[in-house]
Amino acid sequence: MKLLAQELSFETLTGAVAAHRALADEAGLLAFCRAVKETGGRLVALWGGDLRDRGQGEGFALHVAFGIETGLAIVSLPLPAANPEYPDLSEIFPAANRLQRAVFDLLGIRARGGDPRPWLRHANWPEDFFPLRRDCDASRTFPPQNEDYAFVRVEGDGVHEIAVGPIHAGIIEPGHFRFSIVGEKVLRLEERFGWTHKGIEKRFEQMTLADGYRLAGRVSGDSTVAYAWAYCQAAESLGNAVVPPRALWLRALFLERERVANHLGDLGYLGNDAALSFGLAQFMRLKEDWLRLSGALFGHRMMMDAIVPGGVAADLSQQGGEQISAQCDAIEREAAILKNIYDEHAGLQDRFLTTGRLLPSLAAELSVCGLVGRASSQTWDLRTQNPVVPYDRLETQIATHRAGDVAARVAVRFEELFESLRLIRLIVARLPQGERLLPLVRPGAEDAMGIGWVEGWRGDVLVALEAGSDGRIRRCHCHDPSWLIWPALEHAIMGNIVPDFPLINKSFNLSYSGQDL
Amino acid sequence: MYQILKQIVKTGIKTEAPPQPDQALRVAAARLEDAMSRTLGRALVIRQIDAGSCNGCEAEIHALSNPYYNLEGLGIKFAASPKHADLLLVTGPVAKNMEVAVKRAYECTPHPKLVVAVGDCGISGGIFGESYASCGRVANVIPVDVVVPGCPPTPEALLIGILTAISAK
């Protein structure tokens, strides 16, 4: 089939996700990128693979995933074994910049004319060591080196730099922020990540389709349900597995519980970062109640490993369902009181309103997704646009705002919190009876790609999976929405004062581990 | 203001009694004298270091400050600098890219330099293991006193680990 009136010939991938894939040459890829841009689509992910061990004449591949009206469109560009290069896509999608640099660090395939600086490699392994190449021995270790990274310098009267990280001054993941400031005003922020890179994608290659879900569930711990579900969608699509309806409804229950847990925590910390510690104490109390019930019912407070290929590992009893519904009512009442207090608190609103603005036009240019995107008019939510079972029967209401400031991101969280509480009660009430786990997936054809795509609490998580006929994973790419949102933070902070950075950063609350891999 | 006070009164006090230390979590001999631990036990300062975790452990460490566990009520607080800390609470397999930073933080920490390695990854490298990008367990990079198993450990397990580190033998 054709998409966006382009030449490329797409085939529909099997499985739960609405995904299409085409092979292209450079001209075809570039033309498709422009067509996506012109029709209001967005870049979703960009990754590479090494096919050289598949036979004579095989080389590398670049895969680019786009979000368009029909769902996910994946374009694969074959590259030669010698000197693999492709055109720099960051001229069309600026968000491709870091993705392209990460692809080079892992595979040695280069964007022609792109930003040459490393991203994941911090001089701690040699320049010509590409861990995701099939013939690379990833167990090799190298002595750590000091890296002299080429930050962009801002010059002028009174400009100075503040360097923060990698170890941050709180209980936060590691990253480095380089602020260029005059007085208190931020002129520029440059992010440098990759600190928690721990070789996850190479580790997948030592695992099988049946056990990879555990690693996927530990790509970003706060989104363990979203990743596990996306991984299982991908594994199930490879093997054409049928997942029982009860399991799909329970997966959605887990996903919405994960969203509520994270939104409760964020709403507390957003109050705290604007000096209302009352908000933190209250919301963290609610979050603890929430996590305790998850632990009691599903055996794990964060529901790690609750979603497995073929179904779910935890079930819900009638009594458990009643507990969940009662808790939703209680949390809804409490959160409504707290929302009222937040809305009426002049000091809090003064800090929230107009702070850290991300304009809708810029959000669109940067392919910003997830709740940060929705607070800047980017109306992407897979639960409404490309709903899988059971979302196709739940009529999820998307939460969007135009202001793009901290206040808008707080508002989106409140609205999504209340909507998720509604969804959870609906899921519990309509949960189908029957099996919750069917025997695992058989691996598919050698060159097949399985796709998982799930709207996690932060944004859409994508998993692209390839496996051999023996069930061993050949390649598993996990993509975190943070890749596409972090660059927007660099813009949202401009012109704000340094003390507002923690508040703005918290209103984004992006993952480090999820994109460092 | 009235609404805030009303909510505080309505919520009441949620704090629960702290758990007891568990000496089985020690991987090194206790280094604090009785008298010292009695003093320190009520005024411990922790520097948390994410050395490469998935952020799951951090989520549960945050929970320690909620009203149920009320860590500050026990006299224990988190500091922004290792120079102000008695104890380092380290999560994750140590990512290769974090190796130097973790060592530097340890060097900056004044004595007694207690170290608690958190989670299955902190104890053994966990599911990530050792590779070009991962140094594996925390003890491969800095000395460790106490370990807290779990993936992630519950807040209660974390509290037991911290209290064990500052308990007398």
PDB file of N, CA, C and O in Angstrom, chain A residues 39-78:
ATOM      1  N   THR A  39       2.540  17.063   6.253  1.00  0.00           N
ATOM      2  CA  THR A  39       1.167  16.668   6.580  1.00  0.00           C
ATOM      3  C   THR A  39       0.915  16.629   8.088  1.00  0.00           C
ATOM      4  O   THR A  39      -0.074  16.073   8.541  1.00  0.00           O
ATOM      5  N   GLY A  40       1.834  17.238   8.858  1.00  0.00           N
ATOM      6  CA  GLY A  40       1.598  17.341  10.299  1.00  0.00           C
ATOM      7  C   GLY A  40       1.943  16.087  11.081  1.00  0.00           C
ATOM      8  O   GLY A  40       1.532  15.939  12.230  1.00  0.00           O
ATOM      9  N   GLY A  41       2.721  15.181  10.483  1.00  0.00           N
ATOM     10  CA  GLY A  41       3.167  13.988  11.208  1.00  0.00           C
ATOM     11  C   GLY A  41       4.403  14.304  12.026  1.00  0.00           C
ATOM     12  O   GLY A  41       4.852  15.451  12.106  1.00  0.00           O
ATOM     13  N   ARG A  42       4.959  13.282  12.644  1.00  0.00           N
ATOM     14  CA  ARG A  42       6.120  13.512  13.507  1.00  0.00           C
ATOM     15  C   ARG A  42       7.103  12.347  13.424  1.00  0.00           C
ATOM     16  O   ARG A  42       6.748  11.233  13.030  1.00  0.00           O
ATOM     17  N   LEU A  43       8.331  12.659  13.788  1.00  0.00           N
ATOM     18  CA  LEU A  43       9.342  11.616  13.927  1.00  0.00           C
ATOM     19  C   LEU A  43       9.069  10.884  15.240  1.00  0.00           C
ATOM     20  O   LEU A  43       8.785  11.517  16.254  1.00  0.00           O
ATOM     21  N   VAL A  44       9.125   9.547  15.224  1.00  0.00           N
ATOM     22  CA  VAL A  44       8.931   8.802  16.466  1.00  0.00           C
ATOM     23  C   VAL A  44      10.254   8.206  16.955  1.00  0.00           C
ATOM     24  O   VAL A  44      10.620   8.365  18.110  1.00  0.00           O
ATOM     25  N   ALA A  45      10.974   7.534  16.064  1.00  0.00           N
ATOM     26  CA  ALA A  45      12.208   6.877  16.504  1.00  0.00           C
ATOM     27  C   ALA A  45      13.139   6.675  15.316  1.00  0.00           C
ATOM     28  O   ALA A  45      12.701   6.720  14.155  1.00  0.00           O
ATOM     29  N   LEU A  46      14.408   6.467  15.631  1.00  0.00           N
ATOM     30  CA  LEU A  46      15.418   6.224  14.588  1.00  0.00           C
ATOM     31  C   LEU A  46      16.461   5.293  15.190  1.00  0.00           C
ATOM     32  O   LEU A  46      16.980   5.560  16.269  1.00  0.00           O
ATOM     33  N   TRP A  47      16.701   4.155  14.517  1.00  0.00           N
ATOM     34  CA  TRP A  47      17.678   3.200  15.040  1.00  0.00           C
ATOM     35  C   TRP A  47      18.308   2.430  13.886  1.00  0.00           C
ATOM     36  O   TRP A  47      17.897   2.584  12.724  1.00  0.00           O
ATOM     37  N   GLY A  48      19.320   1.637  14.195  1.00  0.00           N
ATOM     38  CA  GLY A  48      20.029   0.923  13.145  1.00  0.00           C
ATOM     39  C   GLY A  48      20.185  -0.550  13.467  1.00  0.00           C
ATOM     40  O   GLY A  48      19.881  -0.995  14.572  1.00  0.00           O
ATOM     41  N   GLY A  49      20.635  -1.305  12.469  1.00  0.00           N
ATOM     42  CA  GLY A  49      20.878  -2.723  12.673  1.00  0.00           C
ATOM     43  C   GLY A  49      22.037  -3.187  11.803  1.00  0.00           C
ATOM     44  O   GLY A  49      22.380  -2.543  10.813  1.00  0.00           O
ATOM     45  N   ASP A  50      22.649  -4.285  12.208  1.00  0.00           N
ATOM     46  CA  ASP A  50      23.772  -4.869  11.479  1.00  0.00           C
ATOM     47  C   ASP A  50      23.285  -6.181  10.848  1.00  0.00           C
ATOM     48  O   ASP A  50      22.924  -7.119  11.561  1.00  0.00           O
ATOM     49  N   LEU A  51      23.277  -6.229   9.525  1.00  0.00           N
ATOM     50  CA  LEU A  51      22.783  -7.426   8.820  1.00  0.00           C
ATOM     51  C   LEU A  51      23.913  -8.191   8.140  1.00  0.00           C
ATOM     52  O   LEU A  51      23.674  -9.126   7.379  1.00  0.00           O
ATOM     53  N   ARG A  52      25.171  -7.794   8.389  1.00  0.00           N
ATOM     54  CA  ARG A  52      26.289  -8.348   7.605  1.00  0.00           C
ATOM     55  C   ARG A  52      26.429  -9.859   7.766  1.00  0.00           C
ATOM     56  O   ARG A  52      26.911 -10.532   6.859  1.00  0.00           O
ATOM     57  N   ASP A  53      25.999 -10.392   8.912  1.00  0.00           N
ATOM     58  CA  ASP A  53      26.144 -11.829   9.137  1.00  0.00           C
ATOM     59  C   ASP A  53      25.052 -12.620   8.419  1.00  0.00           C
ATOM     60  O   ASP A  53      25.007 -13.840   8.505  1.00  0.00           O
ATOM     61  N   ARG A  54      24.170 -11.936   7.723  1.00  0.00           N
ATOM     62  CA  ARG A  54      23.069 -12.632   7.045  1.00  0.00           C
ATOM     63  C   ARG A  54      23.479 -13.176   5.679  1.00  0.00           C
ATOM     64  O   ARG A  54      22.710 -13.853   5.024  1.00  0.00           O
ATOM     65  N   GLY A  55      24.655 -12.802   5.207  1.00  0.00           N
ATOM     66  CA  GLY A  55      25.091 -13.349   3.926  1.00  0.00           C
ATOM     67  C   GLY A  55      25.885 -12.341   3.123  1.00  0.00           C
ATOM     68  O   GLY A  55      25.989 -11.163   3.493  1.00  0.00           O
ATOM     69  N   GLN A  56      26.437 -12.835   2.043  1.00  0.00           N
ATOM     70  CA  GLN A  56      27.246 -12.026   1.137  1.00  0.00           C
ATOM     71  C   GLN A  56      26.416 -10.840   0.636  1.00  0.00           C
ATOM     72  O   GLN A  56      25.244 -10.995   0.305  1.00  0.00           O
ATOM     73  N   GLY A  57      27.022  -9.668   0.620  1.00  0.00           N
ATOM     74  CA  GLY A  57      26.333  -8.519   0.048  1.00  0.00           C
ATOM     75  C   GLY A  57      25.435  -7.786   1.031  1.00  0.00           C
ATOM     76  O   GLY A  57      24.922  -6.716   0.735  1.00  0.00           O
ATOM     77  N   GLU A  58      25.237  -8.360   2.230  1.00  0.00           N
ATOM     78  CA  GLU A  58      24.416  -7.669   3.225  1.00  0.00           C
ATOM     79  C   GLU A  58      25.257  -6.622   3.947  1.00  0.00           C
ATOM     80  O   GLU A  58      26.472  -6.787   4.106  1.00  0.00           O
ATOM     81  N   GLY A  59      24.624  -5.555   4.398  1.00  0.00           N
ATOM     82  CA  GLY A  59      25.351  -4.511   5.125  1.00  0.00           C
ATOM     83  C   GLY A  59      24.631  -4.133   6.397  1.00  0.00           C
ATOM     84  O   GLY A  59      24.328  -4.990   7.226  1.00  0.00           O
ATOM     85  N   PHE A  60      24.338  -2.848   6.527  1.00  0.00           N
ATOM     86  CA  PHE A  60      23.624  -2.349   7.699  1.00  0.00           C
ATOM     87  C   PHE A  60      22.238  -1.864   7.266  1.00  0.00           C
ATOM     88  O   PHE A  60      21.921  -1.847   6.075  1.00  0.00           O
ATOM     89  N   ALA A  61      21.438  -1.476   8.253  1.00  0.00           N
ATOM     90  CA  ALA A  61      20.140  -0.888   7.935  1.00  0.00           C
ATOM     91  C   ALA A  61      19.865   0.264   8.887  1.00  0.00           C
ATOM     92  O   ALA A  61      20.259   0.229  10.052  1.00  0.00           O
ATOM     93  N   LEU A  62      19.224   1.299   8.361  1.00  0.00           N
ATOM     94  CA  LEU A  62      18.741   2.397   9.189  1.00  0.00           C
ATOM     95  C   LEU A  62      17.219   2.315   9.179  1.00  0.00           C
ATOM     96  O   LEU A  62      16.613   2.161   8.112  1.00  0.00           O
ATOM     97  N   HIS A  63      16.608   2.363  10.359  1.00  0.00           N
ATOM     98  CA  HIS A  63      15.146   2.333  10.445  1.00  0.00           C
ATOM     99  C   HIS A  63      14.659   3.657  11.020  1.00  0.00           C
ATOM    100  O   HIS A  63      15.189   4.123  12.033  1.00  0.00           O
ATOM    101  N   VAL A  64      13.665   4.248  10.368  1.00  0.00           N
ATOM    102  CA  VAL A  64      13.088   5.495  10.873  1.00  0.00           C
ATOM    103  C   VAL A  64      11.591   5.282  11.033  1.00  0.00           C
ATOM    104  O   VAL A  64      10.919   4.831  10.101  1.00  0.00           O
ATOM    105  N   ALA A  65      11.073   5.582  12.225  1.00  0.00           N
ATOM    106  CA  ALA A  65       9.633   5.407  12.479  1.00  0.00           C
ATOM    107  C   ALA A  65       8.967   6.770  12.590  1.00  0.00           C
ATOM    108  O   ALA A  65       9.490   7.677  13.249  1.00  0.00           O
ATOM    109  N   PHE A  66       7.823   6.906  11.924  1.00  0.00           N
ATOM    110  CA  PHE A  66       7.074   8.159  11.925  1.00  0.00           C
ATOM    111  C   PHE A  66       5.674   7.916  12.487  1.00  0.00           C
ATOM    112  O   PHE A  66       5.096   6.841  12.308  1.00  0.00           O
ATOM    113  N   GLY A  67       5.124   8.934  13.124  1.00  0.00           N
ATOM    114  CA  GLY A  67       3.730   8.874  13.563  1.00  0.00           C
ATOM    115  C   GLY A  67       2.877   9.658  12.583  1.00  0.00           C
ATOM    116  O   GLY A  67       3.087  10.866  12.411  1.00  0.00           O
ATOM    117  N   ILE A  68       1.964   8.965  11.930  1.00  0.00           N
ATOM    118  CA  ILE A  68       1.061   9.630  10.979  1.00  0.00           C
ATOM    119  C   ILE A  68      -0.371   9.187  11.282  1.00  0.00           C
ATOM    120  O   ILE A  68      -0.589   8.374  12.188  1.00  0.00           O
ATOM    121  N   GLU A  69      -1.322   9.696  10.533  1.00  0.00           N
ATOM    122  CA  GLU A  69      -2.739   9.411  10.817  1.00  0.00           C
ATOM    123  C   GLU A  69      -3.044   7.914  10.912  1.00  0.00           C
ATOM    124  O   GLU A  69      -3.799   7.482  11.776  1.00  0.00           O
ATOM    125  N   THR A  70      -2.458   7.113  10.017  1.00  0.00           N
ATOM    126  CA  THR A  70      -2.784   5.689   9.985  1.00  0.00           C
ATOM    127  C   THR A  70      -2.071   4.888  11.074  1.00  0.00           C
ATOM    128  O   THR A  70      -2.280   3.683  11.186  1.00  0.00           O
ATOM    129  N   GLY A  71      -1.204   5.533  11.819  1.00  0.00           N
ATOM    130  CA  GLY A  71      -0.462   4.817  12.852  1.00  0.00           C
ATOM    131  C   GLY A  71       1.031   5.022  12.678  1.00  0.00           C
ATOM    132  O   GLY A  71       1.493   6.137  12.410  1.00  0.00           O
ATOM    133  N   LEU A  72       1.764   3.920  12.795  1.00  0.00           N
ATOM    134  CA  LEU A  72       3.221   3.998  12.707  1.00  0.00           C
ATOM    135  C   LEU A  72       3.660   3.638  11.290  1.00  0.00           C
ATOM    136  O   LEU A  72       3.182   2.653  10.724  1.00  0.00           O
ATOM    137  N   ALA A  73       4.547   4.444  10.716  1.00  0.00           N
ATOM    138  CA  ALA A  73       5.127   4.115   9.414  1.00  0.00           C
ATOM    139  C   ALA A  73       6.632   3.973   9.592  1.00  0.00           C
ATOM    140  O   ALA A  73       7.294   4.896  10.063  1.00  0.00           O
ATOM    141  N   ILE A  74       7.163   2.794   9.257  1.00  0.00           N
ATOM    142  CA  ILE A  74       8.596   2.546   9.422  1.00  0.00           C
ATOM    143  C   ILE A  74       9.236   2.455   8.047  1.00  0.00           C
ATOM    144  O   ILE A  74       8.773   1.697   7.186  1.00  0.00           O
ATOM    145  N   VAL A  75      10.272   3.242   7.841  1.00  0.00           N
ATOM    146  CA  VAL A  75      10.990   3.200   6.573  1.00  0.00           C
ATOM    147  C   VAL A  75      12.397   2.671   6.856  1.00  0.00           C
ATOM    148  O   VAL A  75      13.091   3.195   7.730  1.00  0.00           O
ATOM    149  N   SER A  76      12.789   1.616   6.144  1.00  0.00           N
ATOM    150  CA  SER A  76      14.110   1.019   6.345  1.00  0.00           C
ATOM    151  C   SER A  76      14.987   1.296   5.132  1.00  0.00           C
ATOM    152  O   SER A  76      14.578   1.076   3.999  1.00  0.00           O
ATOM    153  N   LEU A  77      16.191   1.778   5.420  1.00  0.00           N
ATOM    154  CA  LEU A  77      17.136   2.130   4.361  1.00  0.00           C
ATOM    155  C   LEU A  77      18.325   1.182   4.447  1.00  0.00           C
ATOM    156  O   LEU A  77      19.066   1.214   5.430  1.00  0.00           O
ATOM    157  N   PRO A  78      18.511   0.300   3.432  1.00  0.00           N
ATOM    158  CA  PRO A  78      19.687  -0.587   3.460  1.00  0.00           C
ATOM    159  C   PRO A  78      20.965   0.222   3.225  1.00  0.00           C
ATOM    160  O   PRO A  78      20.966   1.162   2.421  1.00  0.00           O
TER     161      PRO A  78
END
